[in-house]
Coordinates of C-alpha atoms (C1' of nucleotides) in Angstrom, one line a residue:
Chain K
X1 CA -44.9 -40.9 88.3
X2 CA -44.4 -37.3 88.6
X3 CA -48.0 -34.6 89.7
X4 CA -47.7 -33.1 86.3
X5 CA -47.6 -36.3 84.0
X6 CA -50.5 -37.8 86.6
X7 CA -52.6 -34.4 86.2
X8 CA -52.5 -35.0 82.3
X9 CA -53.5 -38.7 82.7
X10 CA -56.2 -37.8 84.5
X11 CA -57.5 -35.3 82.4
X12 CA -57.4 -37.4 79.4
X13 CA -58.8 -40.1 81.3
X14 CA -61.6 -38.5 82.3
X15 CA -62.2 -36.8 79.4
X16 CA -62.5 -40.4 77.5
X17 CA -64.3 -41.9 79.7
X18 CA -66.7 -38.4 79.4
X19 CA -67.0 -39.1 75.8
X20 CA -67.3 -42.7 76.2
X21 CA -70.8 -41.9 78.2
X22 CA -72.3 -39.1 76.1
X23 CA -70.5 -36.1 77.5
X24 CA -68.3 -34.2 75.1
X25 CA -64.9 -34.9 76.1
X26 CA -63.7 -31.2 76.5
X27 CA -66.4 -30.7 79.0
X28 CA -64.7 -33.9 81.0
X29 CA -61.7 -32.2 80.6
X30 CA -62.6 -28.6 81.9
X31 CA -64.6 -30.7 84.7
X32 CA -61.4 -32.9 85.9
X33 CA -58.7 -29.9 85.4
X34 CA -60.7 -28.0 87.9
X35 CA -61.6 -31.1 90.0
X36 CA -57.7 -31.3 90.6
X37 CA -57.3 -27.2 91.2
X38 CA -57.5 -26.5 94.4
X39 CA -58.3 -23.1 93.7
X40 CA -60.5 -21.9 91.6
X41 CA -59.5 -20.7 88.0
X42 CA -60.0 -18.6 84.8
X43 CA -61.2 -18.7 81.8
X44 CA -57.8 -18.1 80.6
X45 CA -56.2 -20.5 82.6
X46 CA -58.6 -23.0 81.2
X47 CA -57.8 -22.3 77.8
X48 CA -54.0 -22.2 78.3
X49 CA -54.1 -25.5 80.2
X50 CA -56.2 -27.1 77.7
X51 CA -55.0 -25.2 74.7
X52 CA -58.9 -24.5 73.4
X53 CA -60.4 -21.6 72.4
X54 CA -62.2 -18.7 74.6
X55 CA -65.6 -19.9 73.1
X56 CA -65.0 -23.4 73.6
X57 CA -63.9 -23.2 77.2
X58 CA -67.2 -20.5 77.8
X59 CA -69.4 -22.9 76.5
X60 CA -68.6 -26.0 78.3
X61 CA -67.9 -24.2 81.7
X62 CA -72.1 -22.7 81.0
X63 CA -72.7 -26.4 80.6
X64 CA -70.9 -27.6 83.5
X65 CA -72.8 -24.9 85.5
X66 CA -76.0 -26.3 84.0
X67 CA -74.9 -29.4 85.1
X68 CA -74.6 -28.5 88.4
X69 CA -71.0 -29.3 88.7
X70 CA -69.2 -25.8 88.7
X71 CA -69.6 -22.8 90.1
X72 CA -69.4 -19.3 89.3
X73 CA -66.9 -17.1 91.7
X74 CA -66.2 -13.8 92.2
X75 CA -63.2 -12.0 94.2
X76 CA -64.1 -8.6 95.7
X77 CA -62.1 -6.3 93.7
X78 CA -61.6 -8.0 90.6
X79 CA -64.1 -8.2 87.6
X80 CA -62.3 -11.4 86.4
X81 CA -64.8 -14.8 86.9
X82 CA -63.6 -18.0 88.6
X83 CA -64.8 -21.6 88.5
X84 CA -64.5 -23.9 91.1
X85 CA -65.9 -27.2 91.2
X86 CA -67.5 -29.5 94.1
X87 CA -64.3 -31.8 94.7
X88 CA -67.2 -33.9 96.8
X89 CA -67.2 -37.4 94.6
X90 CA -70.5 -38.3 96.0
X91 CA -72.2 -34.8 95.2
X92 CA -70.8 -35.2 91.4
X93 CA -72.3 -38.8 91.6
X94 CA -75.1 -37.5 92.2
X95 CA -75.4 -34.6 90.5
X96 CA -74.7 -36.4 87.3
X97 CA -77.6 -39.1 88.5
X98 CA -80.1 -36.2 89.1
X99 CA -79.4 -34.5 85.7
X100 CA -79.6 -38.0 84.0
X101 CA -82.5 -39.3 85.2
X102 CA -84.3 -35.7 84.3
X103 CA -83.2 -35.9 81.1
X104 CA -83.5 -39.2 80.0
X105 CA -85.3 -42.0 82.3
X106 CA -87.9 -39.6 83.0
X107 CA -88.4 -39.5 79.3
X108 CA -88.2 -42.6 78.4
X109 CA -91.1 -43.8 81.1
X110 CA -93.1 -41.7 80.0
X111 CA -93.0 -42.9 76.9
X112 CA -93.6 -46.6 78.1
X113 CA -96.2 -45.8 80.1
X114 CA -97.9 -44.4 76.5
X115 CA -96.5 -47.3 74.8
X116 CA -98.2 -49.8 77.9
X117 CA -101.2 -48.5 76.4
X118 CA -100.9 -50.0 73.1
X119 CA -104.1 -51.7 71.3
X120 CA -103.6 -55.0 69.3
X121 CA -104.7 -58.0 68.6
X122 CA -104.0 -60.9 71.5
X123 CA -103.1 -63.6 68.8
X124 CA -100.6 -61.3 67.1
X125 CA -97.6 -62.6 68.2
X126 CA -95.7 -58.9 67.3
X127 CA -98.2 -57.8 69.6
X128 CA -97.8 -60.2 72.1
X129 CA -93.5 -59.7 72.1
X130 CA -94.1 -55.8 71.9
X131 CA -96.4 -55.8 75.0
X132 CA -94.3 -58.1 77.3
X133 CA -90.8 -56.5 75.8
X134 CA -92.5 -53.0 76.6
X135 CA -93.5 -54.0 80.2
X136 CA -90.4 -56.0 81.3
X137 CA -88.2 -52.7 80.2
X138 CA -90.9 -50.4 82.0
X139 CA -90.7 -52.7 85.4
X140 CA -86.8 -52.4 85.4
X141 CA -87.0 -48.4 84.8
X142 CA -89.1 -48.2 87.4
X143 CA -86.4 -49.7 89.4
X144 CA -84.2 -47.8 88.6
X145 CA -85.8 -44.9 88.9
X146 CA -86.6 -45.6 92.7
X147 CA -83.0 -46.7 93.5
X148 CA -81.9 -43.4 92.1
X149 CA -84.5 -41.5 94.3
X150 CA -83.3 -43.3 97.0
X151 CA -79.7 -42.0 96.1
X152 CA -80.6 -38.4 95.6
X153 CA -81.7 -38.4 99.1
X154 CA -79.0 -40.4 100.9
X155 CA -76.1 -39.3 102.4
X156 CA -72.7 -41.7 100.9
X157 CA -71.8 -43.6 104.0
X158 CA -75.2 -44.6 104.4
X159 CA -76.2 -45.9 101.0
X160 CA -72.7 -47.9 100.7
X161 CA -73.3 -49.0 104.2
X162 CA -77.1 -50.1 103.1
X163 CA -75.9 -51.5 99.6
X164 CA -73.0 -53.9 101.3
X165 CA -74.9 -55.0 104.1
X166 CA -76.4 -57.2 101.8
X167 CA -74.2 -57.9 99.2
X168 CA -71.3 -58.2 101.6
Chain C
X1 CA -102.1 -45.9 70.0
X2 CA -102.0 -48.9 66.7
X3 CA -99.2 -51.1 67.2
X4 CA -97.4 -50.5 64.2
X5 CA -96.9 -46.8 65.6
X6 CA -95.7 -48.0 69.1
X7 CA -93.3 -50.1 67.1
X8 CA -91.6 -47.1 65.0
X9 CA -92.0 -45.4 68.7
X10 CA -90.3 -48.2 70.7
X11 CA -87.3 -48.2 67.8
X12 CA -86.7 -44.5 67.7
X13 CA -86.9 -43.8 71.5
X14 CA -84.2 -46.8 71.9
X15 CA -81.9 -45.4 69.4
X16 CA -82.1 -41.8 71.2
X17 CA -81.2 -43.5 74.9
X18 CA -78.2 -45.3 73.0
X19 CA -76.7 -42.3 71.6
X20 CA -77.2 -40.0 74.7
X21 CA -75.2 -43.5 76.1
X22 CA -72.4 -43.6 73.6
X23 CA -73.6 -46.5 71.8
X24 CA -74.5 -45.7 68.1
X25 CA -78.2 -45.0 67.1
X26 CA -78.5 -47.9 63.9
X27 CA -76.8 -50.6 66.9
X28 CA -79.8 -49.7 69.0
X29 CA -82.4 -49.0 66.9
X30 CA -81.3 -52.6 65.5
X31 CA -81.9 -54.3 68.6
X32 CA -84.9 -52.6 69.6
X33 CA -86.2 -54.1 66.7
X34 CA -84.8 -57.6 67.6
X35 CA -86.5 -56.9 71.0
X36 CA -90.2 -57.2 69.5
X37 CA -89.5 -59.2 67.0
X38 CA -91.0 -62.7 68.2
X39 CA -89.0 -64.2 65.0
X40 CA -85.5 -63.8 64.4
X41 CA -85.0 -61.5 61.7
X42 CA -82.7 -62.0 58.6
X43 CA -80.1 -59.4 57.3
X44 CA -82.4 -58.0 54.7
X45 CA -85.6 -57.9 57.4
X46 CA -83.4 -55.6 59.1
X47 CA -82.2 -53.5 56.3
X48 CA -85.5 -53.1 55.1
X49 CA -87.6 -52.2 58.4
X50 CA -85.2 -49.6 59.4
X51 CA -83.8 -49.0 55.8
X52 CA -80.5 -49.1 56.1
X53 CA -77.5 -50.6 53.8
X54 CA -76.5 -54.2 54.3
X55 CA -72.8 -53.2 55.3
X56 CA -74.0 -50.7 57.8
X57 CA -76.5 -53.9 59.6
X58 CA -73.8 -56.6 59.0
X59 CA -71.3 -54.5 61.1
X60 CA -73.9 -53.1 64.1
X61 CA -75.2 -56.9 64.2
X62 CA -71.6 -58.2 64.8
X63 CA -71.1 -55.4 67.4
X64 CA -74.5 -56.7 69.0
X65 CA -73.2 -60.0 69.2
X66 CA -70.0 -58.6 70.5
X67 CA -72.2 -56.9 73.3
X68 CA -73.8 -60.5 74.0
X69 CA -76.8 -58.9 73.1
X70 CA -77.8 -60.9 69.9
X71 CA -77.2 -64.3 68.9
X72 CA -77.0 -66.1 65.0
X73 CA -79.3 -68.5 64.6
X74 CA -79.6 -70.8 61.8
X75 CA -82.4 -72.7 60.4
X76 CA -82.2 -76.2 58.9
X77 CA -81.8 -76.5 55.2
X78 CA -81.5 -72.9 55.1
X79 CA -77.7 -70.8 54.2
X80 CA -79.6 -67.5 55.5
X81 CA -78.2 -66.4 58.9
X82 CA -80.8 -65.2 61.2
X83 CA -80.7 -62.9 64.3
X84 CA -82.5 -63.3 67.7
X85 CA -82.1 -60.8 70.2
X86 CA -82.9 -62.4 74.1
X87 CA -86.1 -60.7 75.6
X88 CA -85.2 -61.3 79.1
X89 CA -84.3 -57.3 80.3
X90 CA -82.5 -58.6 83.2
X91 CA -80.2 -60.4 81.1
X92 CA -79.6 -57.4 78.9
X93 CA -78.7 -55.2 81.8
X94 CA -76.4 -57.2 83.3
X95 CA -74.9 -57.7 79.4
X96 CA -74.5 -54.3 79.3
X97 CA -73.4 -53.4 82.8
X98 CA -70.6 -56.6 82.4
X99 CA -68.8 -55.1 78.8
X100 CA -68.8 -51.1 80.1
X101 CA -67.5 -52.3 83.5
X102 CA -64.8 -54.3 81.2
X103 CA -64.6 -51.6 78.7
X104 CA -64.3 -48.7 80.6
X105 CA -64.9 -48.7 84.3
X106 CA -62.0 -51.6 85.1
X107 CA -59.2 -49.4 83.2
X108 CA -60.6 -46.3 84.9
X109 CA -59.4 -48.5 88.2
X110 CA -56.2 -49.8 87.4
X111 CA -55.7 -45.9 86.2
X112 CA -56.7 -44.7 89.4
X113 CA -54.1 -46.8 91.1
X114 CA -51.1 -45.5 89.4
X115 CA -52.4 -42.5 89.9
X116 CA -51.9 -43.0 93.5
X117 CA -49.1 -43.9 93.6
X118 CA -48.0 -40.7 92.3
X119 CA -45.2 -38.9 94.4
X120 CA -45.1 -35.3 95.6
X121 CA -44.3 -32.5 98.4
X122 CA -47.1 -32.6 100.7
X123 CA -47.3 -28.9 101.4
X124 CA -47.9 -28.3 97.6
X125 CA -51.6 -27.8 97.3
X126 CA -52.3 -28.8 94.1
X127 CA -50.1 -32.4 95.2
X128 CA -52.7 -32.5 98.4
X129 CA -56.1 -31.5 95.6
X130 CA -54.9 -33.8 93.1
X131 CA -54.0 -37.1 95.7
X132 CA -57.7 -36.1 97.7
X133 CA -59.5 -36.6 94.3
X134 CA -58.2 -39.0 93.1
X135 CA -58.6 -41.0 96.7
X136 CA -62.0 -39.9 96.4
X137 CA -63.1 -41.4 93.1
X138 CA -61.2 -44.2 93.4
X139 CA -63.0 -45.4 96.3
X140 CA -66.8 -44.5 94.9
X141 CA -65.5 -46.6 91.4
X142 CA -64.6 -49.8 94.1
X143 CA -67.9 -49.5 95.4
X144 CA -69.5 -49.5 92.1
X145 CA -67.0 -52.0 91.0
X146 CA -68.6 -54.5 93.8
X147 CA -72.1 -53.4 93.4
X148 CA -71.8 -54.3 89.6
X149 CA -70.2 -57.5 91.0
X150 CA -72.7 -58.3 92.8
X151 CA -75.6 -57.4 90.7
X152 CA -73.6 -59.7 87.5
X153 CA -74.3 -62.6 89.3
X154 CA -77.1 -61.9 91.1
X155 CA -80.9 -63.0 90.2
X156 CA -83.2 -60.4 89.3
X157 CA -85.7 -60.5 91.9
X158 CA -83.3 -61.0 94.9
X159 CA -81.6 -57.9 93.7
X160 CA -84.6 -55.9 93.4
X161 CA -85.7 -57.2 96.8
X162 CA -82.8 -56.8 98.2
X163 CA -82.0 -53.0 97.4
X164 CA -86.2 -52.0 98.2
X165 CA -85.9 -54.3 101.6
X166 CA -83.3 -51.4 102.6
X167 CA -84.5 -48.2 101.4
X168 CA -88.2 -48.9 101.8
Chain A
dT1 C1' -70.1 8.7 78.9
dT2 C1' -66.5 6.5 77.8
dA3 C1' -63.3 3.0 77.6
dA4 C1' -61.1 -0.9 79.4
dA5 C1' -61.9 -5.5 80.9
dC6 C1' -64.3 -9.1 80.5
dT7 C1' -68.1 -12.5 78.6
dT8 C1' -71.1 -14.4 75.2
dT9 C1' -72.6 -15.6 70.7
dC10 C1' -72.5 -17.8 66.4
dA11 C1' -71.3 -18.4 61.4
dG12 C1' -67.9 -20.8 59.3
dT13 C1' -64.6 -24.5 59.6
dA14 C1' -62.6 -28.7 61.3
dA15 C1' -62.8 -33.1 63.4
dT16 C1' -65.1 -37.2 64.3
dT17 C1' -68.4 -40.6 63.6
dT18 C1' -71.5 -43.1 60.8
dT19 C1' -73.2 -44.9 56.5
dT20 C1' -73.0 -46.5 51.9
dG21 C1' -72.1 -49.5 48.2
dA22 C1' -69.4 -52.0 45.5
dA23 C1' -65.6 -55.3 45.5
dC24 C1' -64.2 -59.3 47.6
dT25 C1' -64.7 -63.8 50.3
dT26 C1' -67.0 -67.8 51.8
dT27 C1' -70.4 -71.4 51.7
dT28 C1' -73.4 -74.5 49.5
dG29 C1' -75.7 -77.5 46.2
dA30 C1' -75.9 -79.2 41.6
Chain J
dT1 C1' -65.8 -77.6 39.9
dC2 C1' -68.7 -73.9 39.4
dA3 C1' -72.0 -70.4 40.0
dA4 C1' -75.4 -68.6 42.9
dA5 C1' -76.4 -66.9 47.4
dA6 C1' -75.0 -65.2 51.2
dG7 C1' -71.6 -62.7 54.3
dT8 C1' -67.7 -59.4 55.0
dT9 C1' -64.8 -55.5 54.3
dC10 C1' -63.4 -50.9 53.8
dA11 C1' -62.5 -46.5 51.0
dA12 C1' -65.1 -42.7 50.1
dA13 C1' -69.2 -39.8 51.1
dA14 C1' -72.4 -38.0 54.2
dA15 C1' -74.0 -36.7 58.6
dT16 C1' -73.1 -35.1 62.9
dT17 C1' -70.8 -32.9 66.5
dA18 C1' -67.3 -29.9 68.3
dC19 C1' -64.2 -25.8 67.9
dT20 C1' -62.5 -21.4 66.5
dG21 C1' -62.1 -16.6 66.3
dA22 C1' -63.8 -12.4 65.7
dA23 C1' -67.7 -9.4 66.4
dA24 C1' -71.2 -8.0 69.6
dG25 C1' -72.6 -7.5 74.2
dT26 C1' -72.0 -6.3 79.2
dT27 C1' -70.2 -4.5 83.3
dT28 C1' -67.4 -1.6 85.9
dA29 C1' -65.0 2.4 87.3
dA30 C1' -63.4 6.9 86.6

DNA sequence: TTAAACTTTCAGTAATTTTTGAACTTTTGA
DNA sequence: TCAAAAGTTCAAAAATTACTGAAAGTTTAA
C-alpha cells in the first residue's frame, strides 16, 4: 500500500470509529490528519485536505482544543494560526479518559448516589429490582471511576506493566 | 425522592449515557427499563411506559437481543412474547465490552496492520509521522485488546481485586 | 486609521438518524 | 381451514445533527 492511500484509510478509519463512539466524525478526521502531520498545519490546509468548509474545520479544531487534543501555534512573523496535535497515544488516551469521565461518569454518579436515596416500600418488588439494579451499576462506576484515576496519574509503561502482571 | 420519579430518572439518564456512546436513546432507555423491571415486560408494556410505536420497540428489542443484552421469554399457554433483561451489571459490561471490541475495536486492529505494512522513503517525514503513529496506536489497541481479553473471561470480583491490589 | 489578513459566528440548508404506522407475515386455537 | 392475535418490515415523515458560506469581528502593520 502506498503513504497516500494509507493516510486516507486512516483518516476514514478514525473518523468512523470517532462517530461510532459519540464524536462527530469530522472532528476524528481533523484529529487523525494532524495526528499523521508532522508539522503543524492550517486552517486551509485542513479544509483542502478534507474538502470542508472554513466554518466547519474552525469549529471542530475549537473543539479539539477543548478537548485537549490540539494546540494552537504561532510562527514569529506570520499572523497565520497552526495546529498541531500531541502524537503521544497515551496522552490522547488519556486525554479523551479525563474529558469523558468529566463529562459523563461524573454525572451519572451523581445521579446514582441521588437515586441510592430512593424511598419505597421493601415488599415492592419494582422497588426492591430498582434499588439493587441502582446499586450494582453505582458499585461498578465506582470502579471505574478509580481505575480511571489511577490512569490519569500513571505514566504508560507502568500501568501496562501493572495491568499484565496479573493478567499475564 | 418517590420511586416512580427515580424510575423516569434511571430511564432518562440511561438513554443520555447511550447516545453520548453511539448506541441509540429508545435502545437504552428500553433496557433501562428492563433493568428494574423484576417481570419481563411484554411489547405493549414497553410501548406504553416509554410511549413509543410498536415498530420502533420490536426493532431496538431485536438489537438488544443482538447485544446479548435481552433475552425472549415465553410463558406457558401464552402466544405473547415477553422480554427480560439480566440484572447482573457485570454480565452486561462484559456484553458490551465483547460486541464493540468485535464491532469496532478488532477491525480497527487488522486495519492498523495493513497500515504497517505500508511502504515509503524513510527520509520523508510525513512517511516517518505517519509509520510512528500508527506504531503507536497500534500497540496501546493490543494492550486494550488483551485487557478486554482478560476482563471477558474474567470473574467480577477477581478483576476488581485484581486491578485495586495494584494501584492501591 | 485604514486596510489586509485572518478568525469566528450563525442562520439557513443538507445529511443523517430515528420513529412511525400501516401493510404484511407468522402462529395458534377452534 | 380460518380468523384472531401477535410479530415483522420498511417507506415515508420527523427529529436531530452537521455543514456551508457569507457577514461580522479581530488583529496586525504601515
Amino acid at each position: 500500500m502506498e503513504l497516500s492511500e494509507g493516510r486516507l484509510k486512516f483518516i476514514e478509519a478514525w473518523g468512523k470509529l470517532g462517530s461510532e463512539w459519540g464524536i462527530n466524525r469530522t472532528m476524528a478526521q481533523i484529529h487523525a490528519l494532524l495526528l499523521i502531520s508532522p508539522e503543524a498545519l492550517t486552517t486551509e490546509d485542513i479544509m483542502e485536505e478534507l474538502t470542508i468548509s472554513r466554518g466547519n474545520t474552525n469549529m471542530n479544531l475549537r473543539d479539539l482544543i477543548g478537548w485537549g487534543l490540539v494546540e494552537k501555534q504561532h510562527k514569529s512573523g506570520e499572523r497565520k494560526e497552526y495546529f498541531y496535535a500531541d502524537k503521544d497515544t497515551w496522552n490522547i488516551a488519556r486525554q479523551v479518559a479525563k474529558e469523558r469521565k468529566k463529562r459523563e461518569l461524573d454525572p451519572i454518579i451523581k445521579l446514582l448516589n441521588e437515586l441510592s436515596e430512593v424511598k419505597g416500600d421493601d415488599k415492592d418488588r419494582n422497588y426492591k429490582t430498582f434499588r439493587s439494579s441502582v446499586k450494582d451499576i453505582n458499585k461498578l462506576a465506582k470502579n471505574v471511576n478509580k481505575t480511571l484515576e489511577t490512569m490519569l496519574k500513571a505514566e504508560e509503561s507502568w500501568f501496562w506493566g501493572s495491568i499484565f502482571k496479573i493478567f499475564k
